[in-house]
């Protein structure tokens, strides 16, 4: 395990962001910070904040920027993220969020923004088979289920289909990606931080490409 990194992972829903972000975090020994997981956990706890976020999520809409930014700012202020770094997964999703993140981290605060690039037809097929642990968020697929009877290999939680993986919500999320999130690729390209990785293929191969991309970006920055 290498230590320390400050990274974010971009990509359409179903591009494999979650799977790769968990692996990247393990590799660098930093926390995996997924805004979707934070909202799902709050919704499962039934807090007013979680229930409000869940209304946006089940419609496939974005949670308002100020709410998401507040959650991320609070999480990034914790010791592990301050000392070791982080892998952000699912944040930022809008230009306002990206600009606010730059402001929070300051110049030089990010090592790379990794875009996992997968064609839309492929993500639609993946999302329809996607399953997730209801307690810890570990992702699975009908073609690669957990070892025993749809209980999570990590914590034994129930492995289920996400409530927001209905065809209507998926279509809406892909439209929102094109409109709100795709422009972030130019934003990070302009900052010299964008690492584009071909996300089609075996997750191990994609992970090798991701690490190569991150390490190349880090070398360029320390030159
Ligand atoms: P994810 O697990 O990343 O696919 O996120 C699930 C849902 O949580 C999204 O469809 C949004 O409704 C909400 N969400 C997660 N991250 C963000 C974000 N950065 N901005 C706005 N909404 C978000």
PDB file of C-alpha atoms and ligand atoms in Angstrom:
ATOM      1  CA  UNK A   1       0.000   0.000   0.000  1.00  0.00           C
ATOM      2  CA  UNK A   2       1.271   3.465  -0.914  1.00  0.00           C
ATOM      3  CA  UNK A   3       0.283   6.238   1.433  1.00  0.00           C
ATOM      4  CA  UNK A   4      -1.520   9.494   0.889  1.00  0.00           C
ATOM      5  CA  UNK A   5      -3.377  10.859  -2.104  1.00  0.00           C
ATOM      6  CA  UNK A   6      -5.975  13.513  -2.863  1.00  0.00           C
ATOM      7  CA  UNK A   7      -8.136  12.321  -5.667  1.00  0.00           C
ATOM      8  CA  UNK A   8     -11.593  12.416  -7.134  1.00  0.00           C
ATOM      9  CA  UNK A   9     -13.310  10.002  -9.468  1.00  0.00           C
ATOM     10  CA  UNK A  10     -15.669  11.146 -12.221  1.00  0.00           C
ATOM     11  CA  UNK A  11     -17.814   9.124 -14.589  1.00  0.00           C
ATOM     12  CA  UNK A  12     -21.380   8.312 -15.554  1.00  0.00           C
ATOM     13  CA  UNK A  13     -23.515   6.261 -13.221  1.00  0.00           C
ATOM     14  CA  UNK A  14     -22.539   2.654 -13.835  1.00  0.00           C
ATOM     15  CA  UNK A  15     -19.055   3.498 -15.138  1.00  0.00           C
ATOM     16  CA  UNK A  16     -17.548   1.635 -12.188  1.00  0.00           C
ATOM     17  CA  UNK A  17     -16.713   4.755 -10.172  1.00  0.00           C
ATOM     18  CA  UNK A  18     -17.679   3.157  -6.854  1.00  0.00           C
ATOM     19  CA  UNK A  19     -15.744  -0.071  -7.456  1.00  0.00           C
ATOM     20  CA  UNK A  20     -12.612   1.761  -8.588  1.00  0.00           C
ATOM     21  CA  UNK A  21     -12.853   4.458  -5.904  1.00  0.00           C
ATOM     22  CA  UNK A  22     -12.927   1.806  -3.132  1.00  0.00           C
ATOM     23  CA  UNK A  23      -9.846   0.124  -4.610  1.00  0.00           C
ATOM     24  CA  UNK A  24      -7.967   3.393  -5.078  1.00  0.00           C
ATOM     25  CA  UNK A  25      -8.705   4.350  -1.456  1.00  0.00           C
ATOM     26  CA  UNK A  26      -7.393   0.957  -0.256  1.00  0.00           C
ATOM     27  CA  UNK A  27      -4.255   1.293  -2.350  1.00  0.00           C
ATOM     28  CA  UNK A  28      -3.346   4.718  -0.981  1.00  0.00           C
ATOM     29  CA  UNK A  29      -4.683   4.115   2.540  1.00  0.00           C
ATOM     30  CA  UNK A  30      -7.097   7.055   2.440  1.00  0.00           C
ATOM     31  CA  UNK A  31     -10.837   7.327   3.183  1.00  0.00           C
ATOM     32  CA  UNK A  32     -13.327   6.657   0.393  1.00  0.00           C
ATOM     33  CA  UNK A  33     -15.834   9.501   0.514  1.00  0.00           C
ATOM     34  CA  UNK A  34     -18.980   8.788  -1.499  1.00  0.00           C
ATOM     35  CA  UNK A  35     -21.696  11.436  -1.321  1.00  0.00           C
ATOM     36  CA  UNK A  36     -24.243   8.868  -2.557  1.00  0.00           C
ATOM     37  CA  UNK A  37     -23.283   6.494   0.313  1.00  0.00           C
ATOM     38  CA  UNK A  38     -23.528   9.343   2.841  1.00  0.00           C
ATOM     39  CA  UNK A  39     -27.033  10.241   1.603  1.00  0.00           C
ATOM     40  CA  UNK A  40     -28.169   6.593   1.507  1.00  0.00           C
ATOM     41  CA  UNK A  41     -26.929   6.025   5.076  1.00  0.00           C
ATOM     42  CA  UNK A  42     -28.737   9.166   6.298  1.00  0.00           C
ATOM     43  CA  UNK A  43     -31.923   8.061   4.486  1.00  0.00           C
ATOM     44  CA  UNK A  44     -31.696   4.587   6.063  1.00  0.00           C
ATOM     45  CA  UNK A  45     -31.327   6.242   9.499  1.00  0.00           C
ATOM     46  CA  UNK A  46     -34.484   8.240   8.759  1.00  0.00           C
ATOM     47  CA  UNK A  47     -32.972  11.608   9.724  1.00  0.00           C
ATOM     48  CA  UNK A  48     -34.837  14.665   8.330  1.00  0.00           C
ATOM     49  CA  UNK A  49     -31.742  15.469   6.260  1.00  0.00           C
ATOM     50  CA  UNK A  50     -31.616  11.902   4.895  1.00  0.00           C
ATOM     51  CA  UNK A  51     -35.313  11.828   4.045  1.00  0.00           C
ATOM     52  CA  UNK A  52     -35.035  15.116   2.177  1.00  0.00           C
ATOM     53  CA  UNK A  53     -31.995  13.913   0.208  1.00  0.00           C
ATOM     54  CA  UNK A  54     -33.834  10.679  -0.569  1.00  0.00           C
ATOM     55  CA  UNK A  55     -36.638  12.575  -2.329  1.00  0.00           C
ATOM     56  CA  UNK A  56     -34.124  13.900  -4.870  1.00  0.00           C
ATOM     57  CA  UNK A  57     -32.336  10.566  -5.150  1.00  0.00           C
ATOM     58  CA  UNK A  58     -35.402   8.443  -5.897  1.00  0.00           C
ATOM     59  CA  UNK A  59     -36.348  10.850  -8.708  1.00  0.00           C
ATOM     60  CA  UNK A  60     -32.804  10.619 -10.107  1.00  0.00           C
ATOM     61  CA  UNK A  61     -32.334  14.353  -9.471  1.00  0.00           C
ATOM     62  CA  UNK A  62     -29.329  16.060  -7.952  1.00  0.00           C
ATOM     63  CA  UNK A  63     -29.398  16.992  -4.278  1.00  0.00           C
ATOM     64  CA  UNK A  64     -29.024  20.834  -4.087  1.00  0.00           C
ATOM     65  CA  UNK A  65     -25.440  22.098  -4.251  1.00  0.00           C
ATOM     66  CA  UNK A  66     -25.434  23.830  -0.849  1.00  0.00           C
ATOM     67  CA  UNK A  67     -26.517  20.618   0.908  1.00  0.00           C
ATOM     68  CA  UNK A  68     -23.897  18.463  -0.827  1.00  0.00           C
ATOM     69  CA  UNK A  69     -21.125  20.996  -0.335  1.00  0.00           C
ATOM     70  CA  UNK A  70     -21.912  21.230   3.386  1.00  0.00           C
ATOM     71  CA  UNK A  71     -21.681  17.452   3.758  1.00  0.00           C
ATOM     72  CA  UNK A  72     -18.381  17.219   1.878  1.00  0.00           C
ATOM     73  CA  UNK A  73     -16.791  20.180   3.675  1.00  0.00           C
ATOM     74  CA  UNK A  74     -17.625  18.570   7.020  1.00  0.00           C
ATOM     75  CA  UNK A  75     -16.191  15.198   5.968  1.00  0.00           C
ATOM     76  CA  UNK A  76     -12.997  16.669   4.488  1.00  0.00           C
ATOM     77  CA  UNK A  77     -12.333  18.509   7.757  1.00  0.00           C
ATOM     78  CA  UNK A  78     -11.943  15.222   9.678  1.00  0.00           C
ATOM     79  CA  UNK A  79      -8.424  14.176  10.704  1.00  0.00           C
ATOM     80  CA  UNK A  80      -8.042  11.191   8.344  1.00  0.00           C
ATOM     81  CA  UNK A  81      -8.846  13.285   5.268  1.00  0.00           C
ATOM     82  CA  UNK A  82      -6.738  16.224   6.425  1.00  0.00           C
ATOM     83  CA  UNK A  83      -3.706  14.063   7.272  1.00  0.00           C
ATOM     84  CA  UNK A  84      -3.790  11.307   4.668  1.00  0.00           C
ATOM     85  CA  UNK A  85      -6.002  12.559   1.852  1.00  0.00           C
ATOM     86  CA  UNK A  86      -9.158  11.128   0.284  1.00  0.00           C
ATOM     87  CA  UNK A  87     -10.855   9.662  -2.743  1.00  0.00           C
ATOM     88  CA  UNK A  88     -14.041  11.553  -3.544  1.00  0.00           C
ATOM     89  CA  UNK A  89     -16.642   9.454  -5.366  1.00  0.00           C
ATOM     90  CA  UNK A  90     -19.710  11.129  -6.880  1.00  0.00           C
ATOM     91  CA  UNK A  91     -18.553  14.615  -5.941  1.00  0.00           C
ATOM     92  CA  UNK A  92     -18.320  17.089  -7.556  1.00  0.00           C
ATOM     93  CA  UNK A  93     -21.205  16.676  -9.985  1.00  0.00           C
ATOM     94  CA  UNK A  94     -21.724  20.337 -10.951  1.00  0.00           C
ATOM     95  CA  UNK A  95     -19.473  23.277 -11.798  1.00  0.00           C
ATOM     96  CA  UNK A  96     -20.546  25.056  -8.587  1.00  0.00           C
ATOM     97  CA  UNK A  97     -19.454  22.021  -6.526  1.00  0.00           C
ATOM     98  CA  UNK A  98     -16.126  21.785  -8.396  1.00  0.00           C
ATOM     99  CA  UNK A  99     -15.380  25.467  -7.847  1.00  0.00           C
ATOM    100  CA  UNK A 100     -16.271  25.217  -4.177  1.00  0.00           C
ATOM    101  CA  UNK A 101     -14.008  22.175  -3.800  1.00  0.00           C
ATOM    102  CA  UNK A 102     -11.106  24.131  -5.321  1.00  0.00           C
ATOM    103  CA  UNK A 103     -11.787  26.903  -2.830  1.00  0.00           C
ATOM    104  CA  UNK A 104     -11.908  24.441   0.091  1.00  0.00           C
ATOM    105  CA  UNK A 105      -8.703  22.615  -0.877  1.00  0.00           C
ATOM    106  CA  UNK A 106      -6.724  25.567  -2.183  1.00  0.00           C
ATOM    107  CA  UNK A 107      -4.164  25.462  -4.995  1.00  0.00           C
ATOM    108  CA  UNK A 108      -2.307  22.154  -5.288  1.00  0.00           C
ATOM    109  CA  UNK A 109      -4.978  20.503  -3.150  1.00  0.00           C
ATOM    110  CA  UNK A 110      -5.790  17.745  -5.644  1.00  0.00           C
ATOM    111  CA  UNK A 111      -3.425  15.216  -7.248  1.00  0.00           C
ATOM    112  CA  UNK A 112      -5.771  14.174 -10.035  1.00  0.00           C
ATOM    113  CA  UNK A 113      -9.373  13.970 -11.257  1.00  0.00           C
ATOM    114  CA  UNK A 114      -9.847  10.495 -12.724  1.00  0.00           C
ATOM    115  CA  UNK A 115     -12.552  10.121 -15.383  1.00  0.00           C
ATOM    116  CA  UNK A 116     -13.668   6.541 -15.912  1.00  0.00           C
ATOM    117  CA  UNK A 117     -14.909   6.610 -19.463  1.00  0.00           C
ATOM    118  CA  UNK A 118     -17.581   4.094 -20.511  1.00  0.00           C
ATOM    119  CA  UNK A 119     -20.095   4.400 -23.416  1.00  0.00           C
ATOM    120  CA  UNK A 120     -23.736   5.032 -22.471  1.00  0.00           C
ATOM    121  CA  UNK A 121     -25.008   1.663 -23.897  1.00  0.00           C
ATOM    122  CA  UNK A 122     -22.584  -0.181 -21.626  1.00  0.00           C
ATOM    123  CA  UNK A 123     -23.549   1.718 -18.476  1.00  0.00           C
ATOM    124  CA  UNK A 124     -27.267   1.069 -19.086  1.00  0.00           C
ATOM    125  CA  UNK A 125     -26.596  -2.679 -19.243  1.00  0.00           C
ATOM    126  CA  UNK A 126     -24.446  -2.510 -16.112  1.00  0.00           C
ATOM    127  CA  UNK A 127     -26.919  -0.477 -14.065  1.00  0.00           C
ATOM    128  CA  UNK A 128     -29.800  -2.839 -14.801  1.00  0.00           C
ATOM    129  CA  UNK A 129     -27.804  -5.679 -13.185  1.00  0.00           C
ATOM    130  CA  UNK A 130     -26.274  -3.628 -10.406  1.00  0.00           C
ATOM    131  CA  UNK A 131     -26.813  -4.606  -6.756  1.00  0.00           C
ATOM    132  CA  UNK A 132     -25.419  -3.037  -3.590  1.00  0.00           C
ATOM    133  CA  UNK A 133     -24.993  -3.912   0.097  1.00  0.00           C
ATOM    134  CA  UNK A 134     -27.747  -2.062   1.958  1.00  0.00           C
ATOM    135  CA  UNK A 135     -25.500  -1.422   4.964  1.00  0.00           C
ATOM    136  CA  UNK A 136     -21.960  -0.758   3.709  1.00  0.00           C
ATOM    137  CA  UNK A 137     -22.551   0.149   0.051  1.00  0.00           C
ATOM    138  CA  UNK A 138     -20.191  -2.480  -1.444  1.00  0.00           C
ATOM    139  CA  UNK A 139     -21.184  -2.844  -5.107  1.00  0.00           C
ATOM    140  CA  UNK A 140     -22.057  -6.184  -6.793  1.00  0.00           C
ATOM    141  CA  UNK A 141     -23.631  -7.231 -10.105  1.00  0.00           C
ATOM    142  CA  UNK A 142     -25.939 -10.100 -11.062  1.00  0.00           C
ATOM    143  CA  UNK A 143     -22.968 -11.450 -13.028  1.00  0.00           C
ATOM    144  CA  UNK A 144     -20.642 -11.208  -9.977  1.00  0.00           C
ATOM    145  CA  UNK A 145     -22.824 -11.735  -6.893  1.00  0.00           C
ATOM    146  CA  UNK A 146     -21.555 -12.075  -3.310  1.00  0.00           C
ATOM    147  CA  UNK A 147     -20.389 -15.538  -2.273  1.00  0.00           C
ATOM    148  CA  UNK A 148     -23.462 -16.534  -0.325  1.00  0.00           C
ATOM    149  CA  UNK A 149     -27.106 -15.924  -1.015  1.00  0.00           C
ATOM    150  CA  UNK A 150     -27.113 -12.153  -1.595  1.00  0.00           C
ATOM    151  CA  UNK A 151     -25.477 -11.265   1.696  1.00  0.00           C
ATOM    152  CA  UNK A 152     -22.482  -8.963   1.592  1.00  0.00           C
ATOM    153  CA  UNK A 153     -19.021 -10.626   1.680  1.00  0.00           C
ATOM    154  CA  UNK A 154     -17.750  -7.801   3.886  1.00  0.00           C
ATOM    155  CA  UNK A 155     -20.380  -7.278   6.572  1.00  0.00           C
ATOM    156  CA  UNK A 156     -23.173  -9.777   5.899  1.00  0.00           C
ATOM    157  CA  UNK A 157     -25.628  -6.976   5.009  1.00  0.00           C
ATOM    158  CA  UNK A 158     -28.466  -7.639   2.577  1.00  0.00           C
ATOM    159  CA  UNK A 159     -27.465  -7.100  -1.068  1.00  0.00           C
ATOM    160  CA  UNK A 160     -30.280  -5.324  -2.931  1.00  0.00           C
ATOM    161  CA  UNK A 161     -31.120  -3.285  -6.017  1.00  0.00           C
ATOM    162  CA  UNK A 162     -30.901   0.440  -5.364  1.00  0.00           C
ATOM    163  CA  UNK A 163     -34.241   2.231  -5.175  1.00  0.00           C
ATOM    164  CA  UNK A 164     -32.990   4.786  -7.692  1.00  0.00           C
ATOM    165  CA  UNK A 165     -31.962   2.210 -10.308  1.00  0.00           C
ATOM    166  CA  UNK A 166     -35.391   2.274 -11.995  1.00  0.00           C
ATOM    167  CA  UNK A 167     -35.284   2.900 -15.807  1.00  0.00           C
ATOM    168  CA  UNK A 168     -36.853   6.394 -15.375  1.00  0.00           C
ATOM    169  CA  UNK A 169     -34.374   7.483 -12.705  1.00  0.00           C
ATOM    170  CA  UNK A 170     -31.435   6.030 -14.663  1.00  0.00           C
ATOM    171  CA  UNK A 171     -32.441   7.938 -17.837  1.00  0.00           C
ATOM    172  CA  UNK A 172     -32.806  11.128 -15.818  1.00  0.00           C
ATOM    173  CA  UNK A 173     -29.386  10.676 -14.176  1.00  0.00           C
ATOM    174  CA  UNK A 174     -27.674  10.091 -17.514  1.00  0.00           C
ATOM    175  CA  UNK A 175     -29.267  13.285 -18.914  1.00  0.00           C
ATOM    176  CA  UNK A 176     -28.109  15.201 -15.856  1.00  0.00           C
ATOM    177  CA  UNK A 177     -24.615  13.798 -16.255  1.00  0.00           C
ATOM    178  CA  UNK A 178     -24.402  15.190 -19.811  1.00  0.00           C
ATOM    179  CA  UNK A 179     -25.791  18.556 -18.775  1.00  0.00           C
ATOM    180  CA  UNK A 180     -24.219  19.210 -15.366  1.00  0.00           C
ATOM    181  CA  UNK A 181     -21.252  16.866 -14.902  1.00  0.00           C
ATOM    182  CA  UNK A 182     -19.640  16.419 -18.341  1.00  0.00           C
ATOM    183  CA  UNK A 183     -18.499  20.086 -18.348  1.00  0.00           C
ATOM    184  CA  UNK A 184     -16.282  19.204 -15.359  1.00  0.00           C
ATOM    185  CA  UNK A 185     -14.009  17.262 -17.705  1.00  0.00           C
ATOM    186  CA  UNK A 186     -13.023  20.560 -19.368  1.00  0.00           C
ATOM    187  CA  UNK A 187     -12.755  22.214 -15.951  1.00  0.00           C
ATOM    188  CA  UNK A 188     -10.201  19.661 -14.691  1.00  0.00           C
ATOM    189  CA  UNK A 189      -8.448  19.483 -18.064  1.00  0.00           C
ATOM    190  CA  UNK A 190      -7.941  23.242 -17.786  1.00  0.00           C
ATOM    191  CA  UNK A 191      -6.349  22.740 -14.355  1.00  0.00           C
ATOM    192  CA  UNK A 192      -4.031  20.052 -15.766  1.00  0.00           C
ATOM    193  CA  UNK A 193      -5.565  17.450 -13.425  1.00  0.00           C
ATOM    194  CA  UNK A 194      -7.697  15.292 -15.742  1.00  0.00           C
ATOM    195  CA  UNK A 195      -6.748  11.627 -16.106  1.00  0.00           C
ATOM    196  CA  UNK A 196      -9.020   9.789 -18.568  1.00  0.00           C
ATOM    197  CA  UNK A 197      -9.150   6.025 -18.232  1.00  0.00           C
ATOM    198  CA  UNK A 198     -10.927   3.535 -20.508  1.00  0.00           C
ATOM    199  CA  UNK A 199     -13.443   1.947 -18.114  1.00  0.00           C
ATOM    200  CA  UNK A 200     -14.523  -0.940 -20.365  1.00  0.00           C
ATOM    201  CA  UNK A 201     -13.248  -4.377 -19.391  1.00  0.00           C
ATOM    202  CA  UNK A 202     -12.319  -6.380 -16.363  1.00  0.00           C
ATOM    203  CA  UNK A 203     -12.262  -4.275 -13.122  1.00  0.00           C
ATOM    204  CA  UNK A 204      -8.685  -5.469 -12.378  1.00  0.00           C
ATOM    205  CA  UNK A 205      -7.482  -4.235 -15.761  1.00  0.00           C
ATOM    206  CA  UNK A 206      -9.334  -0.950 -15.343  1.00  0.00           C
ATOM    207  CA  UNK A 207      -7.726  -0.560 -11.894  1.00  0.00           C
ATOM    208  CA  UNK A 208      -4.234  -1.049 -13.392  1.00  0.00           C
ATOM    209  CA  UNK A 209      -5.000   1.679 -15.935  1.00  0.00           C
ATOM    210  CA  UNK A 210      -6.330   3.953 -13.175  1.00  0.00           C
ATOM    211  CA  UNK A 211      -3.171   3.565 -11.055  1.00  0.00           C
ATOM    212  CA  UNK A 212      -0.924   4.149 -14.078  1.00  0.00           C
ATOM    213  CA  UNK A 213      -2.859   7.314 -14.875  1.00  0.00           C
ATOM    214  CA  UNK A 214      -2.712   8.620 -11.297  1.00  0.00           C
ATOM    215  CA  UNK A 215       1.003   7.909 -10.908  1.00  0.00           C
ATOM    216  CA  UNK A 216       1.805   9.580 -14.231  1.00  0.00           C
ATOM    217  CA  UNK A 217      -0.199  12.662 -13.200  1.00  0.00           C
ATOM    218  CA  UNK A 218       1.596  12.807  -9.831  1.00  0.00           C
ATOM    219  CA  UNK A 219       5.008  12.560 -11.467  1.00  0.00           C
ATOM    220  CA  UNK A 220       4.176  15.354 -13.896  1.00  0.00           C
ATOM    221  CA  UNK A 221       3.124  17.590 -10.984  1.00  0.00           C
ATOM    222  CA  UNK A 222       6.248  17.014  -8.924  1.00  0.00           C
ATOM    223  CA  UNK A 223       8.515  17.797 -11.872  1.00  0.00           C
TER     224      UNK A 223
HETATM  225  P1  LIG B   1     -24.382   7.919  -6.502  1.00  0.00           P
HETATM  226  O1  LIG B   1     -24.346   6.830  -5.497  1.00  0.00           O
HETATM  227  O2  LIG B   1     -23.083   8.667  -6.609  1.00  0.00           O
HETATM  228  O3  LIG B   1     -24.888   7.466  -7.848  1.00  0.00           O
HETATM  229  O4  LIG B   1     -25.450   9.003  -5.965  1.00  0.00           O
HETATM  230  C1  LIG B   1     -26.805   8.674  -5.788  1.00  0.00           C
HETATM  231  C2  LIG B   1     -27.656   9.939  -5.776  1.00  0.00           C
HETATM  232  O5  LIG B   1     -27.244  10.777  -4.682  1.00  0.00           O
HETATM  233  C3  LIG B   1     -27.552  10.810  -7.013  1.00  0.00           C
HETATM  234  O6  LIG B   1     -28.383  10.366  -8.078  1.00  0.00           O
HETATM  235  C4  LIG B   1     -27.990  12.155  -6.442  1.00  0.00           C
HETATM  236  O7  LIG B   1     -29.406  12.195  -6.255  1.00  0.00           O
HETATM  237  C5  LIG B   1     -27.348  12.148  -5.060  1.00  0.00           C
HETATM  238  N1  LIG B   1     -25.985  12.702  -5.105  1.00  0.00           N
HETATM  239  C6  LIG B   1     -24.815  12.054  -4.831  1.00  0.00           C
HETATM  240  N2  LIG B   1     -23.767  12.862  -4.982  1.00  0.00           N
HETATM  241  C7  LIG B   1     -24.266  14.066  -5.373  1.00  0.00           C
HETATM  242  C8  LIG B   1     -23.674  15.307  -5.720  1.00  0.00           C
HETATM  243  N3  LIG B   1     -22.352  15.477  -5.700  1.00  0.00           N
HETATM  244  N4  LIG B   1     -24.504  16.320  -6.078  1.00  0.00           N
HETATM  245  C9  LIG B   1     -25.838  16.167  -6.091  1.00  0.00           C
HETATM  246  N5  LIG B   1     -26.459  15.019  -5.802  1.00  0.00           N
HETATM  247  C10 LIG B   1     -25.683  13.967  -5.444  1.00  0.00           C
END
